[in-house]
Tab-separated table of C-alpha atoms in Angstrom:
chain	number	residue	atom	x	y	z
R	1	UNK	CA	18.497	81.310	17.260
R	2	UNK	CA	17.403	78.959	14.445
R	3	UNK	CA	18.798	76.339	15.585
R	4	UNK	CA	16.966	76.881	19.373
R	5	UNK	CA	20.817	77.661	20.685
R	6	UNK	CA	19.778	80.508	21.796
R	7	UNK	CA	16.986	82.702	22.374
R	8	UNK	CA	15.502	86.472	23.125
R	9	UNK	CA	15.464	86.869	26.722
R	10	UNK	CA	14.728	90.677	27.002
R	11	UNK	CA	14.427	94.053	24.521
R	12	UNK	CA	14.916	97.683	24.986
R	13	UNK	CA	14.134	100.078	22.650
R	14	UNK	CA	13.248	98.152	19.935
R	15	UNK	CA	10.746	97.442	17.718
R	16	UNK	CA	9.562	93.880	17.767
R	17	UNK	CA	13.130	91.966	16.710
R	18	UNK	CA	10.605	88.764	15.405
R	19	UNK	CA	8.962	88.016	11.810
R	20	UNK	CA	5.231	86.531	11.997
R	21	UNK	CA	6.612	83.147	12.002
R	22	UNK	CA	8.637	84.183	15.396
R	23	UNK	CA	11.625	83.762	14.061
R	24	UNK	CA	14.765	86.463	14.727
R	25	UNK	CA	14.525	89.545	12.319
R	26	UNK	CA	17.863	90.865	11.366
R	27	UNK	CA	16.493	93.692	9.486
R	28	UNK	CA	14.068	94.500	12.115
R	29	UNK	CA	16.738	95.134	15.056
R	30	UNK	CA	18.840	97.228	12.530
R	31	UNK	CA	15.993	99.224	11.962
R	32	UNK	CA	15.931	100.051	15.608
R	33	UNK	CA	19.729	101.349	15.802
R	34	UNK	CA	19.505	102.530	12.354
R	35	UNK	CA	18.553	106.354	13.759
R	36	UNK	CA	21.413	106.331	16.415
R	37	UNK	CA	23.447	105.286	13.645
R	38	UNK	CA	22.140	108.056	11.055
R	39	UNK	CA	23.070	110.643	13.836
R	40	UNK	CA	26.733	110.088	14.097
R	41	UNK	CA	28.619	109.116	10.764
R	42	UNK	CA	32.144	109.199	12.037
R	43	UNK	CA	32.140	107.061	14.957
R	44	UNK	CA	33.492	103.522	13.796
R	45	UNK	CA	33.437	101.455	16.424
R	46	UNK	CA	29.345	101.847	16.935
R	47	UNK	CA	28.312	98.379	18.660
R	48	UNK	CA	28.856	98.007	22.155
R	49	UNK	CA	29.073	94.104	23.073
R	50	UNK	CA	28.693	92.148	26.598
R	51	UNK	CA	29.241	88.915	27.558
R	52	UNK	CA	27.450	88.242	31.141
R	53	UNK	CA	28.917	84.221	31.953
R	54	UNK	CA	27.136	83.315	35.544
R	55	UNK	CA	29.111	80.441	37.097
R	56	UNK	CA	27.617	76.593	36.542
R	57	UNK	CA	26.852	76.462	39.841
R	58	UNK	CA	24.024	79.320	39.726
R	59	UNK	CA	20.768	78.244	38.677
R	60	UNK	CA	19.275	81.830	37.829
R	61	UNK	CA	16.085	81.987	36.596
R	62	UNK	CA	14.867	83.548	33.351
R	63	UNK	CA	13.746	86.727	35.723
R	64	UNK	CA	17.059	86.750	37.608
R	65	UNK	CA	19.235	86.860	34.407
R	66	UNK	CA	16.514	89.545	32.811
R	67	UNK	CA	17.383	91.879	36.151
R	68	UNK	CA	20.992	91.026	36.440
R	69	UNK	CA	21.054	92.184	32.778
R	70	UNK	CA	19.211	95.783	33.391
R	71	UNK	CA	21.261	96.791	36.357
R	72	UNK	CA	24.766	95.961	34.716
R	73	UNK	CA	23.542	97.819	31.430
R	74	UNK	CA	22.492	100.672	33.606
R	75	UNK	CA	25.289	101.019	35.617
R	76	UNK	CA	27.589	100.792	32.485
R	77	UNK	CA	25.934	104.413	31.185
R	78	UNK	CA	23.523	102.383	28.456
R	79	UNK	CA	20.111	102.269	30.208
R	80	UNK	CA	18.553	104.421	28.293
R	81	UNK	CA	20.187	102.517	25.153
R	82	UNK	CA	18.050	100.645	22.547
R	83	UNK	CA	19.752	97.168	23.392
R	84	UNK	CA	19.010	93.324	23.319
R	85	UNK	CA	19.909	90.198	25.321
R	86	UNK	CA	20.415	87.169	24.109
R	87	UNK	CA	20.662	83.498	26.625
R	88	UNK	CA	22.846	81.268	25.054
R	89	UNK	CA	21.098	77.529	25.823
R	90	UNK	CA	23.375	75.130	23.863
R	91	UNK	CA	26.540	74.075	26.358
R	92	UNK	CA	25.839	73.575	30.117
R	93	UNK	CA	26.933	76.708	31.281
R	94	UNK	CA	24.286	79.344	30.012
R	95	UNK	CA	25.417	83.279	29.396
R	96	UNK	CA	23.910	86.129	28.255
R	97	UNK	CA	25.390	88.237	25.124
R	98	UNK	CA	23.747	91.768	25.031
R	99	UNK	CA	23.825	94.495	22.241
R	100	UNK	CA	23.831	97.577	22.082
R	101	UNK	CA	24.938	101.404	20.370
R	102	UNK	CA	27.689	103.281	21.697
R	103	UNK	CA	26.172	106.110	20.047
R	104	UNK	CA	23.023	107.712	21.396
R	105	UNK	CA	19.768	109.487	19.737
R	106	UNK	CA	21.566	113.113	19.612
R	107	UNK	CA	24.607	111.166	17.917
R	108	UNK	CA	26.594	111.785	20.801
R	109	UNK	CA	29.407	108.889	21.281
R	110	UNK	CA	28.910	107.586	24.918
R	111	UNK	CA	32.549	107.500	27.281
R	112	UNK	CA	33.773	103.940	27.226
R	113	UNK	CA	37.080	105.314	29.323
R	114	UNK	CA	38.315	102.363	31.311
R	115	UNK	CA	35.224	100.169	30.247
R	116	UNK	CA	36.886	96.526	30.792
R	117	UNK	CA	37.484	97.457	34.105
R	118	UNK	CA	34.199	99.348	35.120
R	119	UNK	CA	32.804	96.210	33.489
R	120	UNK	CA	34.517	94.036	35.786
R	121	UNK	CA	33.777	96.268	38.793
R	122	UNK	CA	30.345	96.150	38.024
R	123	UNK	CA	30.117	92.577	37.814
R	124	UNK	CA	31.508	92.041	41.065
R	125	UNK	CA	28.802	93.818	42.841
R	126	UNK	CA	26.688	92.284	41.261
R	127	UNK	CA	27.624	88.894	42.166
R	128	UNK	CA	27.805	90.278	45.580
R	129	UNK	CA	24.314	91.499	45.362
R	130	UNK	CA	22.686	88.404	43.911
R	131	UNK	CA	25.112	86.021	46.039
R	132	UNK	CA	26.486	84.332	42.830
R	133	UNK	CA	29.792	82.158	43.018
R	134	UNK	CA	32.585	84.128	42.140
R	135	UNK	CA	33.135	83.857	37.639
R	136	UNK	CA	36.386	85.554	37.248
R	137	UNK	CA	38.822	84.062	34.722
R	138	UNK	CA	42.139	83.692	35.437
R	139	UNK	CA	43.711	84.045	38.861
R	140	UNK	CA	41.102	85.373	40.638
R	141	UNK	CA	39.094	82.565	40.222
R	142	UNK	CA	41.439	80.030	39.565
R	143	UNK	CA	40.849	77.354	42.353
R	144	UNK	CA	37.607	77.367	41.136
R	145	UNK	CA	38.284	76.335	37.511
R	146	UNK	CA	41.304	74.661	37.240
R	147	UNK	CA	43.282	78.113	36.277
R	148	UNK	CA	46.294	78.478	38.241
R	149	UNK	CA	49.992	77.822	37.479
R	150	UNK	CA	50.928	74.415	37.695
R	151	UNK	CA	53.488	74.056	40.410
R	152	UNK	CA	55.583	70.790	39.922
R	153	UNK	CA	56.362	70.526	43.232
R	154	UNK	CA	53.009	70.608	44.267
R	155	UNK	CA	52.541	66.806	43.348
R	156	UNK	CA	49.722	65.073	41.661
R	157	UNK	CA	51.016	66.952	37.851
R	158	UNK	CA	48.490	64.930	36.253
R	159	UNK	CA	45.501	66.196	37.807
R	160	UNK	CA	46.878	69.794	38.096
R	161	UNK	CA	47.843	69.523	33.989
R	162	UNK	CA	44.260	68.360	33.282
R	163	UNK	CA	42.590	70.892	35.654
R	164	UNK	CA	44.400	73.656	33.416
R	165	UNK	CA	43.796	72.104	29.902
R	166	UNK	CA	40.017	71.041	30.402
R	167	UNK	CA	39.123	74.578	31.873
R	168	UNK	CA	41.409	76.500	29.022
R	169	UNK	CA	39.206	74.174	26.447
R	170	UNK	CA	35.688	75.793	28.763
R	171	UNK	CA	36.822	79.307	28.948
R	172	UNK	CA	38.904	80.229	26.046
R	173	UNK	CA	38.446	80.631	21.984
R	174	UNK	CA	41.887	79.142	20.073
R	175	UNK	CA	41.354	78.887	16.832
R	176	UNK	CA	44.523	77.175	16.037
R	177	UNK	CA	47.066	74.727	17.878
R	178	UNK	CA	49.965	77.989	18.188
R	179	UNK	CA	47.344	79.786	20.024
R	180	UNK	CA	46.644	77.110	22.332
R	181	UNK	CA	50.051	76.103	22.888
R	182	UNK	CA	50.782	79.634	24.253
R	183	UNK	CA	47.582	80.527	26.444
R	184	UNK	CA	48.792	76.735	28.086
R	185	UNK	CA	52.281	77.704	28.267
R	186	UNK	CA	50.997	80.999	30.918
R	187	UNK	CA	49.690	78.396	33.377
R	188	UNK	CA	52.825	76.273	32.995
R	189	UNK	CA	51.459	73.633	30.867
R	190	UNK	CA	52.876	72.550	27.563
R	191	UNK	CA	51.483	71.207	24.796
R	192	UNK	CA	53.374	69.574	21.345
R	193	UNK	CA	51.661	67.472	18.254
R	194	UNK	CA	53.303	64.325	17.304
R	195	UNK	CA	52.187	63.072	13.864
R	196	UNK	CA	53.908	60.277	11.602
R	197	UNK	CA	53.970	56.971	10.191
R	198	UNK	CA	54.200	53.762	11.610
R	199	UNK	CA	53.673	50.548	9.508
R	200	UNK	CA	52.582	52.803	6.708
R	201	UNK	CA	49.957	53.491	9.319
R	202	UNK	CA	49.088	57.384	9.996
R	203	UNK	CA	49.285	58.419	13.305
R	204	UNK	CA	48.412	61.836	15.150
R	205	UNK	CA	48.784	62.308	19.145
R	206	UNK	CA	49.117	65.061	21.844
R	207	UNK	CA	51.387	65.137	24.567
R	208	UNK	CA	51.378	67.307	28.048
R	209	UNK	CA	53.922	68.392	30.494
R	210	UNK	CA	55.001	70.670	33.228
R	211	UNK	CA	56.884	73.416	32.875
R	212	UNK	CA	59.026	76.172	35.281
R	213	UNK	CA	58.160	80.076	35.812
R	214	UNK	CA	60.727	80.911	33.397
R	215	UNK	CA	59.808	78.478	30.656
R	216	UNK	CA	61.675	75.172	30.810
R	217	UNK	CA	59.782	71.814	30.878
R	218	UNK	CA	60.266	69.606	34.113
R	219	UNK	CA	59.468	66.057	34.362
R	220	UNK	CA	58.170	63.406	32.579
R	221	UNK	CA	55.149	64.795	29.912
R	222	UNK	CA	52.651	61.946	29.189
R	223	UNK	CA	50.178	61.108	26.734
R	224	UNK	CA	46.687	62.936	26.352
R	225	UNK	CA	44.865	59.255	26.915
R	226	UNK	CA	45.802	59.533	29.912
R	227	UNK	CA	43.783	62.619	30.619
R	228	UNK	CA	40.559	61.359	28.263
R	229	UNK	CA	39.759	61.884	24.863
R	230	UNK	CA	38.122	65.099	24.985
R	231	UNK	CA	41.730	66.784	25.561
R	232	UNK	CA	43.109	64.488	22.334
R	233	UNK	CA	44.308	65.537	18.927
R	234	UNK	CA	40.790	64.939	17.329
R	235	UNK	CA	38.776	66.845	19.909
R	236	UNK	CA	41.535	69.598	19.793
R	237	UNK	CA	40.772	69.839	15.669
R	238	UNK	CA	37.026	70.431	16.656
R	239	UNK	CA	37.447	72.668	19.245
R	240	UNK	CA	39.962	74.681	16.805
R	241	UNK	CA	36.950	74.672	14.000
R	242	UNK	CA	34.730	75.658	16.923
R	243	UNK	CA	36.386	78.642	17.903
R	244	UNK	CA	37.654	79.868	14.775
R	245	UNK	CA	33.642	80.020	13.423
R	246	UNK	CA	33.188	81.887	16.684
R	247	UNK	CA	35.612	84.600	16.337
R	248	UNK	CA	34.628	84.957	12.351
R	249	UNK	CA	30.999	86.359	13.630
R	250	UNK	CA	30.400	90.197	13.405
R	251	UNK	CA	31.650	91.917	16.664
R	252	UNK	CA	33.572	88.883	18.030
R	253	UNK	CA	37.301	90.980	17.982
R	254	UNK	CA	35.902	94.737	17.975
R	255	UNK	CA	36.438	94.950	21.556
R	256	UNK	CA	39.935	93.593	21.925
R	257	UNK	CA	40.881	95.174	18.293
R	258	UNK	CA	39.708	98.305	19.741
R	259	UNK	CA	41.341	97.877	23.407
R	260	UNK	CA	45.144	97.145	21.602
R	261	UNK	CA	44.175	100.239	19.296
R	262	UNK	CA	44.123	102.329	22.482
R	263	UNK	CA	47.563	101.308	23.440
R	264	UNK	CA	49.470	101.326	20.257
R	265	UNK	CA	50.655	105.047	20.738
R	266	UNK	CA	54.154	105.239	19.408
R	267	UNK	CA	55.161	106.899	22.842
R	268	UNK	CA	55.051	103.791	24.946
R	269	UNK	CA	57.743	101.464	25.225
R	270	UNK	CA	56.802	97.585	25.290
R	271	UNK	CA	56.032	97.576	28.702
R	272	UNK	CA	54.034	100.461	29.352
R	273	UNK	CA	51.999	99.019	26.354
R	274	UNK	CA	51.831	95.419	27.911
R	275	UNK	CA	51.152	97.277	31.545
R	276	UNK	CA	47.861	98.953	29.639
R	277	UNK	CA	46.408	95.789	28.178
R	278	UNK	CA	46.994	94.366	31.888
R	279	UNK	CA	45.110	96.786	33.028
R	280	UNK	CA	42.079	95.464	30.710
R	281	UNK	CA	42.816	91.683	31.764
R	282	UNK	CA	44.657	91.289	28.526
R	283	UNK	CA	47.898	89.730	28.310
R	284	UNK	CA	50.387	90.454	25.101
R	285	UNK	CA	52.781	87.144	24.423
R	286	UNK	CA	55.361	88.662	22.024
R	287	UNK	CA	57.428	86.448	20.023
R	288	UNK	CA	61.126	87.384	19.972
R	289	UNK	CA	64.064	86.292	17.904
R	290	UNK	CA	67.328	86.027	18.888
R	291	UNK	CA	68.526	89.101	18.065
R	292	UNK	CA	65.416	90.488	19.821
R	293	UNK	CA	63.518	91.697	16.717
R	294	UNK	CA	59.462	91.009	17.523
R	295	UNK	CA	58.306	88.738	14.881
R	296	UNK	CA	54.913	87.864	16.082
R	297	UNK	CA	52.559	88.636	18.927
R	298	UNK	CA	49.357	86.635	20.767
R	299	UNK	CA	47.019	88.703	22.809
R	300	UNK	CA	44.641	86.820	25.561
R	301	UNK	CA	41.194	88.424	26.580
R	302	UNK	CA	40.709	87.211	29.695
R	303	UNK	CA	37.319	88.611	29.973
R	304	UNK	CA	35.658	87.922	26.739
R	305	UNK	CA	37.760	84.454	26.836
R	306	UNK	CA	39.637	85.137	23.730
R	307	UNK	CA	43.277	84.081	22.447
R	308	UNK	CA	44.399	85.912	18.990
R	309	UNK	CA	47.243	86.200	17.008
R	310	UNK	CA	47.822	89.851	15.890
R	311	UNK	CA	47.561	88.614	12.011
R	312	UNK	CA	44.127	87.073	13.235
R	313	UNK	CA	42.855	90.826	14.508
R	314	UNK	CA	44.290	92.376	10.809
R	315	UNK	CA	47.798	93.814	9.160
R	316	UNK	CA	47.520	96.814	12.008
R	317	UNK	CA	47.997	94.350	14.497
């Protein structure tokens, strides 16, 4: 907000969230949820968080996104919610973030059963109603953004290799070079760092390739100048920085923390737990060692456009 990223598009509930020099007031919006909040101590996980991501290719107005916003928070059960929405200004495809309580004025904890998926119900009917291009990550939308498998015998690897990385770079949060290694490695892409000396001369690259369904690399990988900088080892440091200052703000993980919470009952097997975070549009890469002992584990939002480590979420995970 103070850095005109961003601004207050629409308010429910609230008092005035502004100081007299119309600048954001923190302490003003808390005092809004602060009764909600006073009402039910023992709920934890208090703030419910939406991100609404219209396609480029939509030019909505400020009106549009204002209604869009109302109708999706009604139909999600939080119309009568003190809430806020926020229209992110600052990269060329503007979004909306909105906040709200999952608790409401008679401390009552409102059902968020199946809410990633009524969420992505929702949004479909809306984008039906307002005639917006289709915004679905992942395969859904994937001829639209560049996120399918590459298929190696498909031709034209290059293309199909920088379709994948550029629109993994729009889309997705990595905040370190593991994590974007393995969201590549699900749409067949792979990625490796090559850093040394030559001449006494420091040198740091990226290289891409193809790879098979079941894992193996095929063909010849090449050189990320030959894609363009902005998929090269400097611009991947920045985009790690970026995303790791992302996911550090307040609220950024509670969703997915809370989603894997759900399915960590000590009753399901691996794949009845992967099967439930599917069923949210999250994908769980487990690291295995040879003697099949899980030694790590990377979960992928695919709605909120997030790729974690379990260390990154906390010691539960």
């Amino acid at each position: 907000m103070d850095k005109d990223e961003a601004e207050v598009l629409f308010w429910q509930k609230m008092l005035e969230p502004f100081d007299k020099h119309g600048r954001l007031d923190i302490d003003a919006c808390m005092e809004s949820f602060m009764p909600y909040l006073e009402a039910n101590r023992r709920t934890t996980n208090t703030v419910f968080h939406a991100s609404l991501n219209p396609s480029p290719e939509d030019r909505l107005t400020d009106d549009q996104l204002r209604d869009i916003a109302q109708e999706y928070m009604e139909r999600m059960g939080y119309g009568n919610q003190p809430y806020i929405v926020f229209k992110h200004k600052d990269i060329d495809r503007q979004h909306l973030h909105v906040v709200s309580l999952r608790v409401d004025e008679n401390g009552h904890k409102l059902p968020h059963d199946f809410e990633a998926r009524r969420s992505m119900e929702i949004l479909r009917d809306l984008e039906r109603k307002y005639n917006l291009h289709p915004s679905v990550k992942g395969e859904e939308q994937a001829d639209k953004v560049g996120l399918h498998k590459v298929n190696y015998r498909e031709g034209n690897v290059k293309h199909q290799i920088s379709s994948v990385v550029r629109s993994c770079l729009r889309n997705y949060k990595c905040s370190s070079y593991g994590e974007f290694r393995t969201l590549l490695e699900l749409f067949n892409v792979s990625v490796e760092e090559r850093t040394g000396t030559i001449d006494e001369r420091n040198y740091a690259g990226i290289v891409y390739g193809a790879m098979t369904d079941d894992g193996y690399g095929i063909g010849t990988p090449f050189k990320s100048s030959r894609i363009g900088r902005d998929v090269g080892y400097k611009a991947l440091q920045k985009y790690y920085e970026r995303s790791k200052s992302a996911l550090k703000q307040d609220g950024s993980l509670d969703r997915l923390r809370q989603t894997v919470r759900d399915a960590m009952s000590p009753h399901n097997t691996r794949d009845e737990f992967r099967q439930l975070l599917k069923a949210e549009n999250i994908d769980a890469i487990f690291r295995i060692n040879p003697v099949g002992r899980i030694y790590g584990v990377t979960f992928i939002d695919h709605n909120d456009g997030i790729v974690a480590n379990g260390s990154v979420l906390g010691k539960e995970f």
